[in-house]
């Protein structure tokens, strides 16, 4: 049956459903821990369920690692580091990483469908963004593994040893690739923990790693909740923690490793500013706003969640934005027409709904797209707030959902001051016809990544990371490689 495209203002054409097939994927009913290239039962004997947030179906049961299991994984990584990986030539390391990339490409369809089922993100995104980018990270770092002395000339260096890596649920496979590929290229071994709501693609990656012939123990993937993550952080034989997640947990980790000599890179929250000047190409900018905040249901650390529009074009931009919001298709993430998928979990939906209520109680004016919500699953309509005060919670705190707060400005100095008035500093977007203005803003905005006339564009060669409470250290590019090396000079 053809589906009605949601919306008013005459946007009501029909789409036939175009569901991606699930017949080519395998999800086991139960997953164990991946240690030493073997599937190991958790000594806790505990498992937790992972569900499809779009229909609340249980997909699988996942092992819940405790301190003992974490210790087993760290020992496996340490032994692999001492006995094998530190003696493997850079050229051989490079071949393994390249092989993982090729195998991921071969499994690209399966990986994207599983990502969509487990995380709720539209298949178009997992198929066209997450999975290709994840493969590209492995390809990119495979290239550097045997050229470290060219990457960092005249700097004698060595690997750190064992890296503990803890990742969030918004880009599950991509985050695993961001973390594992540079660590291996630099010669480290790894213990990685995916987020509890999205373990499946990391476990598929474990299957791929095993198939690649990577020596046992070089990459260990263990699953669990926050206590498992904390056990990794506190393990005495870990040399480096790479964490992407909430600022709160980032602060806990910083306290836990203070004085231990463990290195860390922390990629935390954001409240990024997307700035539209009156000479910007308005229609492209509206697409950029939509991409910045509604892409992946706003589950993006660097989401453009604060919009600053120059006052003289604000009415036009907001009118066009509302019109565009009404044409967004919200629904089954497996449908190739879907623009907005499911919120990752019930808890996250509750957080977003709480913030929407806060926005209303703070006196901001709300507009939500008119689409219907499916009867089951966790969904949230794209939402914007106008008349937002600088001090309001919805413009200061990270919501991590499809909720945009809109403010206006008159001058360049005013918008720089407003954009920087945030505890975070992960990313920003600037839309203007003037190159000089772009350079002026990029030097004054305190954000790790600044996009000009685009938003949410990622590439393995570009470093990514934040200022202030958005964390420190960079991932991607040469900076991401350097973060896994000890420079001896
Ligand atoms: P979010 O709020 O986006 O879910 P979290 O920071 O809670 O982000 O989670 C990100 C990752 O950190 C997940 O893999 C989670 O299991 C893990 N985690 C949660 N609490 C801790 C902790 N105290 N120590 C280490 N890792 C943790």
Coordinates of C-alpha atoms and ligand atoms in Angstrom, one line a residue:
X1 CA 0.0 0.0 0.0
X2 CA 1.3 3.4 -0.9
X3 CA 2.1 5.6 2.1
X4 CA 1.0 9.1 2.4
X5 CA 3.8 11.6 2.7
X6 CA 3.1 13.6 5.9
X7 CA 2.6 17.3 6.0
X8 CA 0.3 20.2 5.1
X9 CA 0.8 23.2 2.8
X10 CA 0.0 20.9 -0.2
X11 CA 2.9 18.5 0.5
X12 CA 0.9 15.3 0.4
X13 CA 2.3 13.1 -2.4
X14 CA 2.4 9.4 -1.9
X15 CA 5.3 7.1 -1.8
X16 CA 5.2 3.4 -2.3
X17 CA 7.0 1.7 0.6
X18 CA 10.5 0.7 -0.3
X19 CA 11.6 -1.6 2.4
X20 CA 15.2 -2.8 2.6
X21 CA 15.3 -6.6 2.8
X22 CA 16.3 -8.2 6.0
X23 CA 16.6 -11.7 4.4
X24 CA 20.4 -11.4 3.9
X25 CA 21.4 -10.7 7.4
X26 CA 22.1 -13.0 10.4
X27 CA 21.5 -11.9 13.9
X28 CA 22.2 -14.6 16.4
X29 CA 19.8 -15.0 19.3
X30 CA 22.7 -14.6 21.8
X31 CA 26.1 -13.0 21.6
X32 CA 29.1 -13.8 23.8
X33 CA 32.2 -11.7 24.5
X34 CA 34.9 -11.5 21.7
X35 CA 38.2 -12.2 23.5
X36 CA 41.3 -13.7 21.9
X37 CA 39.3 -14.2 18.6
X38 CA 37.0 -16.6 20.5
X39 CA 33.4 -16.2 21.7
X40 CA 33.6 -16.4 25.5
X41 CA 30.7 -16.7 27.9
X42 CA 30.6 -13.9 30.5
X43 CA 31.7 -15.0 33.9
X44 CA 28.8 -12.8 35.3
X45 CA 26.4 -15.3 33.4
X46 CA 24.4 -12.1 32.7
X47 CA 22.9 -11.0 29.4
X48 CA 20.8 -8.0 28.4
X49 CA 18.4 -7.6 25.6
X50 CA 18.9 -5.3 22.6
X51 CA 15.8 -4.1 20.9
X52 CA 14.7 -2.5 17.7
X53 CA 13.7 1.0 18.8
X54 CA 11.4 1.4 15.8
X55 CA 9.0 -1.4 16.9
X56 CA 10.3 -2.5 20.3
X57 CA 11.1 -6.1 19.1
X58 CA 13.9 -7.9 20.9
X59 CA 16.7 -8.5 18.4
X60 CA 19.2 -10.5 20.5
X61 CA 20.7 -11.1 23.9
X62 CA 24.1 -9.7 24.6
X63 CA 26.7 -10.8 27.2
X64 CA 27.2 -8.4 30.1
X65 CA 30.9 -8.3 31.0
X66 CA 32.0 -7.8 34.6
X67 CA 35.4 -6.9 36.1
X68 CA 36.7 -10.5 35.7
X69 CA 35.7 -10.5 32.0
X70 CA 37.3 -7.1 31.5
X71 CA 40.5 -8.4 33.1
X72 CA 40.5 -11.4 30.7
X73 CA 40.1 -9.1 27.7
X74 CA 42.9 -6.7 28.9
X75 CA 45.2 -9.7 29.5
X76 CA 44.5 -11.0 26.0
X77 CA 45.3 -7.6 24.6
X78 CA 48.5 -7.3 26.6
X79 CA 49.7 -10.7 25.7
X80 CA 48.9 -10.1 22.0
X81 CA 50.8 -6.8 22.3
X82 CA 53.9 -8.2 23.9
X83 CA 54.1 -11.5 22.0
X84 CA 52.8 -10.7 18.5
X85 CA 51.6 -7.2 17.5
X86 CA 54.6 -5.2 18.7
X87 CA 56.7 -7.6 16.7
X88 CA 54.5 -7.5 13.6
X89 CA 56.1 -5.3 10.9
X90 CA 54.2 -2.1 10.0
X91 CA 53.7 -3.4 6.5
X92 CA 52.0 -6.5 7.8
X93 CA 49.8 -4.4 10.2
X94 CA 48.8 -2.4 7.2
X95 CA 47.7 -5.5 5.3
X96 CA 45.5 -6.6 8.2
X97 CA 43.8 -3.3 8.5
X98 CA 43.3 -3.2 4.7
X99 CA 41.8 -6.7 4.8
X100 CA 39.3 -5.6 7.5
X101 CA 38.3 -2.7 5.3
X102 CA 37.7 -5.0 2.3
X103 CA 35.7 -7.5 4.3
X104 CA 33.6 -4.7 5.8
X105 CA 32.8 -3.5 2.2
X106 CA 31.8 -7.1 1.3
X107 CA 29.4 -7.1 4.3
X108 CA 28.3 -3.5 3.8
X109 CA 24.6 -4.3 3.1
X110 CA 24.4 -6.6 6.1
X111 CA 26.1 -4.1 8.4
X112 CA 23.8 -1.2 7.3
X113 CA 20.6 -3.2 7.8
X114 CA 21.8 -4.4 11.2
X115 CA 22.8 -0.8 12.2
X116 CA 19.3 0.4 11.2
X117 CA 17.5 -2.3 13.1
X118 CA 19.6 -1.9 16.3
X119 CA 20.0 1.9 16.3
X120 CA 16.8 3.1 14.6
X121 CA 18.6 5.3 12.1
X122 CA 17.2 5.5 8.5
X123 CA 18.7 2.9 6.1
X124 CA 19.7 5.7 3.7
X125 CA 22.0 7.0 6.4
X126 CA 23.5 3.8 7.6
X127 CA 23.9 2.6 4.0
X128 CA 25.3 5.9 2.5
X129 CA 27.1 7.4 5.4
X130 CA 27.9 5.2 8.4
X131 CA 29.1 2.1 6.7
X132 CA 31.1 3.6 3.8
X133 CA 32.7 6.1 6.3
X134 CA 33.6 3.2 8.6
X135 CA 35.2 1.3 5.8
X136 CA 37.1 4.5 4.7
X137 CA 38.6 4.9 8.2
X138 CA 40.1 1.5 7.9
X139 CA 41.4 2.1 4.4
X140 CA 42.8 5.5 5.4
X141 CA 44.7 4.2 8.4
X142 CA 45.8 1.1 6.6
X143 CA 47.7 3.6 4.4
X144 CA 49.5 5.2 7.3
X145 CA 50.4 2.1 9.3
X146 CA 53.7 1.6 7.4
X147 CA 54.4 5.3 6.9
X148 CA 54.5 6.5 10.5
X149 CA 58.0 8.1 10.1
X150 CA 56.6 10.2 7.2
X151 CA 53.5 11.1 9.2
X152 CA 55.7 12.4 12.1
X153 CA 59.1 13.1 10.6
X154 CA 62.2 13.2 12.9
X155 CA 60.2 12.0 15.8
X156 CA 61.1 8.6 17.2
X157 CA 57.9 7.1 18.5
X158 CA 56.3 3.9 19.8
X159 CA 52.9 2.5 20.3
X160 CA 51.1 3.1 23.7
X161 CA 50.3 -0.5 24.3
X162 CA 46.7 -1.4 25.2
X163 CA 43.9 1.0 24.4
X164 CA 40.5 0.8 26.2
X165 CA 37.9 2.3 23.9
X166 CA 34.3 3.1 25.0
X167 CA 31.8 4.3 22.4
X168 CA 28.2 5.6 22.3
X169 CA 25.1 4.6 20.4
X170 CA 24.7 7.3 17.8
X171 CA 27.2 6.0 15.2
X172 CA 27.9 2.5 16.5
X173 CA 30.0 1.0 13.7
X174 CA 31.5 4.3 12.7
X175 CA 32.7 5.0 16.2
X176 CA 34.2 1.6 16.4
X177 CA 36.1 2.2 13.2
X178 CA 37.2 5.7 14.4
X179 CA 38.7 4.1 17.4
X180 CA 40.1 0.7 16.2
X181 CA 41.7 1.7 12.9
X182 CA 44.1 4.4 14.1
X183 CA 44.9 2.3 17.3
X184 CA 46.0 -0.7 15.1
X185 CA 47.8 1.4 12.6
X186 CA 49.9 2.9 15.4
X187 CA 50.7 -0.6 16.7
X188 CA 48.4 -0.8 19.7
X189 CA 46.0 -3.6 20.9
X190 CA 42.5 -2.9 21.8
X191 CA 39.6 -3.6 24.2
X192 CA 36.5 -1.9 22.9
X193 CA 33.1 -1.7 24.4
X194 CA 30.1 -0.6 22.3
X195 CA 27.1 1.1 23.9
X196 CA 24.5 -1.1 25.6
X197 CA 21.7 -0.3 23.2
X198 CA 23.8 -0.8 20.0
X199 CA 26.2 -3.7 20.3
X200 CA 25.3 -5.6 17.2
X201 CA 27.4 -4.0 14.5
X202 CA 30.5 -4.0 16.8
X203 CA 29.9 -7.8 17.2
X204 CA 29.5 -8.2 13.4
X205 CA 32.8 -6.3 13.1
X206 CA 34.3 -8.9 15.6
X207 CA 33.2 -11.7 13.2
X208 CA 34.9 -9.7 10.3
X209 CA 38.1 -9.2 12.4
X210 CA 38.2 -13.0 13.1
X211 CA 37.7 -13.7 9.4
X212 CA 40.5 -11.3 8.5
X213 CA 43.0 -13.5 10.4
X214 CA 44.1 -10.7 12.7
X215 CA 46.1 -12.4 15.4
X216 CA 44.1 -13.4 18.5
X217 CA 43.9 -10.7 21.3
X218 CA 44.8 -7.7 19.1
X219 CA 41.2 -6.6 19.1
X220 CA 38.8 -7.7 21.8
X221 CA 35.2 -6.5 21.8
X222 CA 33.3 -6.8 25.1
X223 CA 29.8 -5.8 25.7
X224 CA 28.0 -4.4 28.8
X225 CA 26.6 -1.3 30.5
X226 CA 28.3 1.6 32.2
X227 CA 29.9 -0.7 34.9
X228 CA 31.7 -2.6 32.2
X229 CA 33.0 0.7 30.8
X230 CA 34.1 1.8 34.3
X231 CA 36.0 -1.5 34.7
X232 CA 37.9 -0.8 31.5
X233 CA 38.7 2.7 32.6
X234 CA 39.9 1.5 36.0
X235 CA 41.9 -1.4 34.8
X236 CA 45.6 -0.8 35.8
X237 CA 47.0 -2.4 32.7
X238 CA 45.3 0.0 30.2
X239 CA 47.6 2.6 28.7
X240 CA 45.0 4.8 27.0
X241 CA 41.3 5.5 27.2
X242 CA 39.5 6.7 24.1
X243 CA 36.0 7.7 25.0
X244 CA 33.1 9.2 23.1
X245 CA 29.9 9.9 25.0
X246 CA 28.3 12.2 27.5
X247 CA 30.1 15.0 29.3
X248 CA 29.1 13.6 32.6
X249 CA 30.7 10.3 32.0
X250 CA 33.7 12.1 30.5
X251 CA 34.2 13.9 33.8
X252 CA 33.9 10.7 35.7
X253 CA 36.6 9.1 33.5
X254 CA 38.9 12.1 33.9
X255 CA 38.6 11.9 37.7
X256 CA 39.2 8.1 37.6
X257 CA 42.4 8.3 35.5
X258 CA 43.9 11.4 37.2
X259 CA 47.4 10.6 38.3
X260 CA 47.5 7.1 36.7
X261 CA 49.6 8.0 33.7
X262 CA 46.9 6.7 31.4
X263 CA 46.5 8.9 28.2
X264 CA 43.0 9.9 27.2
X265 CA 41.1 11.4 24.3
X266 CA 37.5 12.4 25.2
X267 CA 34.9 13.4 22.7
X268 CA 32.0 14.6 24.6
X269 CA 28.8 16.6 24.2
X270 CA 28.0 19.6 22.1
X271 CA 25.6 22.5 21.5
X272 CA 26.8 23.6 18.1
X273 CA 25.9 26.9 16.5
X274 CA 24.7 27.0 12.9
X275 CA 25.0 30.6 11.7
X276 CA 23.1 32.0 8.7
X277 CA 24.0 35.4 7.3
X278 CA 21.7 37.3 5.0
X279 CA 23.9 36.8 1.9
X280 CA 23.8 33.0 2.3
X281 CA 22.1 30.8 -0.4
X282 CA 18.9 30.5 1.6
X283 CA 17.6 27.2 0.2
X284 CA 20.9 25.4 0.6
X285 CA 21.1 26.9 4.1
X286 CA 17.7 25.5 5.0
X287 CA 18.8 22.1 3.8
X288 CA 21.9 22.6 5.9
X289 CA 19.8 23.4 9.0
X290 CA 17.7 20.2 8.4
X291 CA 20.8 18.1 7.9
X292 CA 22.4 19.7 10.9
X293 CA 19.8 18.9 13.4
X294 CA 17.3 16.4 12.0
X295 CA 19.9 14.1 10.5
X296 CA 20.1 10.9 12.5
X297 CA 17.2 12.2 14.7
X298 CA 19.6 14.8 16.2
X299 CA 21.7 12.0 17.7
X300 CA 24.9 13.7 16.6
X301 CA 27.4 15.1 19.1
X302 CA 28.1 18.0 16.7
X303 CA 24.4 18.5 15.7
X304 CA 23.7 22.1 14.7
X305 CA 21.2 22.4 17.6
X306 CA 21.5 26.2 18.0
X307 CA 20.5 28.2 14.9
X308 CA 21.5 31.9 14.6
X309 CA 19.8 33.7 11.8
X310 CA 20.5 37.2 10.8
X311 CA 17.5 39.3 11.8
X312 CA 16.5 40.6 8.4
X313 CA 16.1 37.1 6.9
X314 CA 14.8 35.3 10.0
X315 CA 11.1 35.3 8.9
X316 CA 11.9 34.0 5.5
X317 CA 14.3 31.3 6.8
X318 CA 11.9 30.1 9.5
X319 CA 9.0 30.0 7.0
X320 CA 11.1 27.9 4.6
X321 CA 12.3 25.7 7.4
X322 CA 8.8 24.9 8.6
X323 CA 7.7 24.1 5.0
X324 CA 10.7 21.7 4.7
X325 CA 10.0 20.1 8.0
X326 CA 6.5 19.3 6.9
X327 CA 7.9 17.4 3.9
X328 CA 10.2 15.2 6.0
X329 CA 9.1 11.6 6.1
X330 CA 9.2 10.0 9.6
X331 CA 8.7 6.3 9.9
X332 CA 10.1 2.9 9.5
X333 CA 13.9 3.3 9.4
X334 CA 14.2 0.4 7.0
X335 CA 12.1 2.2 4.4
X336 CA 14.4 4.0 1.9
X337 CA 12.1 7.0 1.8
X338 CA 12.5 7.6 5.5
X339 CA 14.2 10.9 6.5
X340 CA 13.7 10.6 10.2
X341 CA 14.0 7.3 12.0
X342 CA 13.5 6.2 15.6
X343 CA 14.9 7.6 18.7
X344 CA 17.5 5.2 20.0
X345 CA 15.9 4.2 23.2
X346 CA 12.9 4.9 25.5
X347 CA 15.1 6.7 28.0
X348 CA 16.4 9.0 25.3
X349 CA 12.9 9.7 24.0
X350 CA 11.9 10.6 27.6
X351 CA 14.9 13.0 27.9
X352 CA 14.0 14.7 24.6
X353 CA 10.3 15.0 25.6
X354 CA 11.4 16.5 29.0
X355 CA 13.4 19.2 27.2
X356 CA 10.5 20.0 24.9
X357 CA 8.4 20.6 28.0
X358 CA 11.2 22.7 29.5
X359 CA 11.3 24.8 26.2
X360 CA 7.5 25.5 26.4
X361 CA 7.7 26.3 30.1
X362 CA 10.6 28.7 29.5
X363 CA 8.2 30.7 27.2
X364 CA 9.8 29.7 23.8
X365 CA 7.4 29.2 20.8
X366 CA 7.3 25.7 19.6
X367 CA 6.6 24.3 16.1
X368 CA 6.6 20.6 15.3
X369 CA 6.3 19.0 11.9
X370 CA 2.9 17.7 11.2
X371 CA 3.8 14.1 10.4
X372 CA 2.0 11.3 12.1
X373 CA 3.9 9.1 14.5
X374 CA 3.9 5.3 14.1
X375 CA 1.8 3.5 16.8
X376 CA 4.8 1.6 18.1
X377 CA 8.4 2.4 18.7
X378 CA 10.2 5.6 19.9
X379 CA 9.7 8.5 17.6
X380 CA 9.9 12.3 18.0
X381 CA 8.6 14.9 15.5
X382 CA 11.2 17.4 14.3
X383 CA 10.8 20.4 16.6
X384 CA 11.9 24.0 16.5
X385 CA 11.7 26.7 19.2
X386 CA 11.7 30.4 18.4
X387 CA 11.9 33.3 20.8
X388 CA 14.6 31.5 22.7
X389 CA 16.6 33.3 25.3
X390 CA 20.4 32.9 25.5
X391 CA 20.1 31.7 29.1
X392 CA 17.3 29.2 28.5
X393 CA 18.1 25.6 29.2
X394 CA 17.1 24.5 25.7
X395 CA 19.8 26.7 24.2
X396 CA 22.5 25.8 26.8
X397 CA 22.0 22.1 27.4
X398 CA 22.6 19.2 25.1
X399 CA 19.3 17.5 24.1
X400 CA 20.6 14.9 21.7
X401 CA 17.3 14.8 19.7
X402 CA 15.6 16.6 16.7
X403 CA 15.1 19.8 18.7
X404 CA 16.4 23.1 17.4
X405 CA 16.5 26.4 19.2
X406 CA 16.5 29.5 17.0
X407 CA 17.8 33.0 17.9
X408 CA 18.5 36.0 15.7
X409 CA 21.4 38.4 15.5
X410 CA 22.3 41.7 13.7
X411 CA 26.1 41.9 13.7
X412 CA 29.1 39.6 13.3
X413 CA 30.5 40.5 16.7
X414 CA 27.1 39.8 18.3
X415 CA 26.8 36.3 16.7
X416 CA 30.4 35.4 17.7
X417 CA 29.6 36.3 21.3
X418 CA 26.3 34.4 21.3
X419 CA 27.7 31.3 19.6
X420 CA 30.6 31.2 22.0
X421 CA 28.3 31.6 25.0
X422 CA 28.1 27.8 25.6
X423 CA 29.9 25.4 27.9
X424 CA 30.5 23.3 24.8
X425 CA 32.7 23.8 21.7
X426 CA 32.4 20.9 19.3
X427 CA 31.4 22.3 16.0
X428 CA 29.8 25.2 14.1
X429 CA 28.4 26.0 10.7
X430 CA 28.7 29.4 8.9
X431 CA 26.6 30.2 5.9
X432 CA 27.6 33.3 3.9
X433 CA 28.7 34.3 0.4
X434 CA 31.8 36.1 1.8
X435 CA 35.1 34.1 2.2
X436 CA 36.6 36.8 4.4
X437 CA 33.7 36.5 6.8
X438 CA 34.1 32.8 6.9
X439 CA 37.8 33.1 7.8
X440 CA 37.0 35.8 10.4
X441 CA 34.5 33.5 12.1
X442 CA 36.5 30.4 11.9
X443 CA 39.3 32.1 13.8
X444 CA 37.0 33.4 16.5
X445 CA 34.4 30.7 17.1
X446 CA 35.6 28.4 19.8
X447 CA 34.7 25.1 18.2
X448 CA 36.8 22.1 17.0
X449 CA 35.2 21.7 13.6
X450 CA 33.7 24.6 11.6
X451 CA 31.8 23.9 8.3
X452 CA 31.4 26.7 5.8
X453 CA 28.2 26.5 3.6
X454 CA 27.7 22.9 4.6
X455 CA 27.1 20.9 7.7
X456 CA 27.7 17.4 9.1
X457 CA 30.3 16.4 6.6
X458 CA 32.9 13.9 7.8
X459 CA 36.0 12.5 6.3
X460 CA 38.7 10.2 7.7
X461 CA 41.4 12.7 6.8
X462 CA 39.9 15.5 8.9
X463 CA 40.5 15.7 12.6
X464 CA 37.4 15.9 14.8
X465 CA 37.1 17.0 18.4
X466 CA 36.2 19.7 20.8
X467 CA 37.0 22.7 23.0
X468 CA 35.8 23.3 26.6
X469 CA 33.3 20.7 27.9
X470 CA 33.2 19.0 24.5
X471 CA 36.4 17.2 25.4
X472 CA 40.0 17.1 24.2
X473 CA 42.1 15.3 21.7
X474 CA 41.3 14.8 18.1
X475 CA 40.1 11.7 16.1
X476 CA 40.6 11.3 12.4
X477 CA 43.5 12.4 10.2
X478 CA 47.0 12.5 11.4
X479 CA 45.9 14.0 14.8
X480 CA 43.9 10.8 15.4
X481 CA 46.9 8.7 14.6
X482 CA 49.2 10.7 16.9
X483 CA 46.8 10.2 19.8
X484 CA 47.8 6.5 19.8
X485 CA 51.6 7.1 19.8
X486 CA 54.1 8.1 22.4
X487 CA 56.6 10.6 20.9
X488 CA 60.0 9.9 22.5
X489 CA 61.5 13.4 21.9
Ligands
LIG1 P1 24.8 8.6 26.5 O1 24.3 9.6 27.6 O2 25.0 9.3 25.2 O3 24.2 7.3 26.5 P2 27.1 7.7 28.0 O4 28.2 8.6 28.3 O5 26.2 7.4 29.1 O6 26.3 8.4 26.8 O7 27.5 6.4 27.3 C1 28.6 6.3 26.4 C2 29.3 5.0 26.6 O8 29.9 5.1 27.9 C3 28.5 3.8 26.7 O9 29.2 2.7 26.1 C4 28.3 3.5 28.1 O10 28.0 2.1 28.4 C5 29.6 3.9 28.7 N1 29.6 4.3 30.1 C6 28.5 4.8 30.9 N2 28.9 5.1 32.1 C7 30.2 4.8 32.2 C8 31.2 5.0 33.2 N3 30.9 5.4 34.4 N4 32.5 4.6 32.9 C9 32.8 4.2 31.7 N5 31.9 4.1 30.7 C10 30.7 4.4 30.9

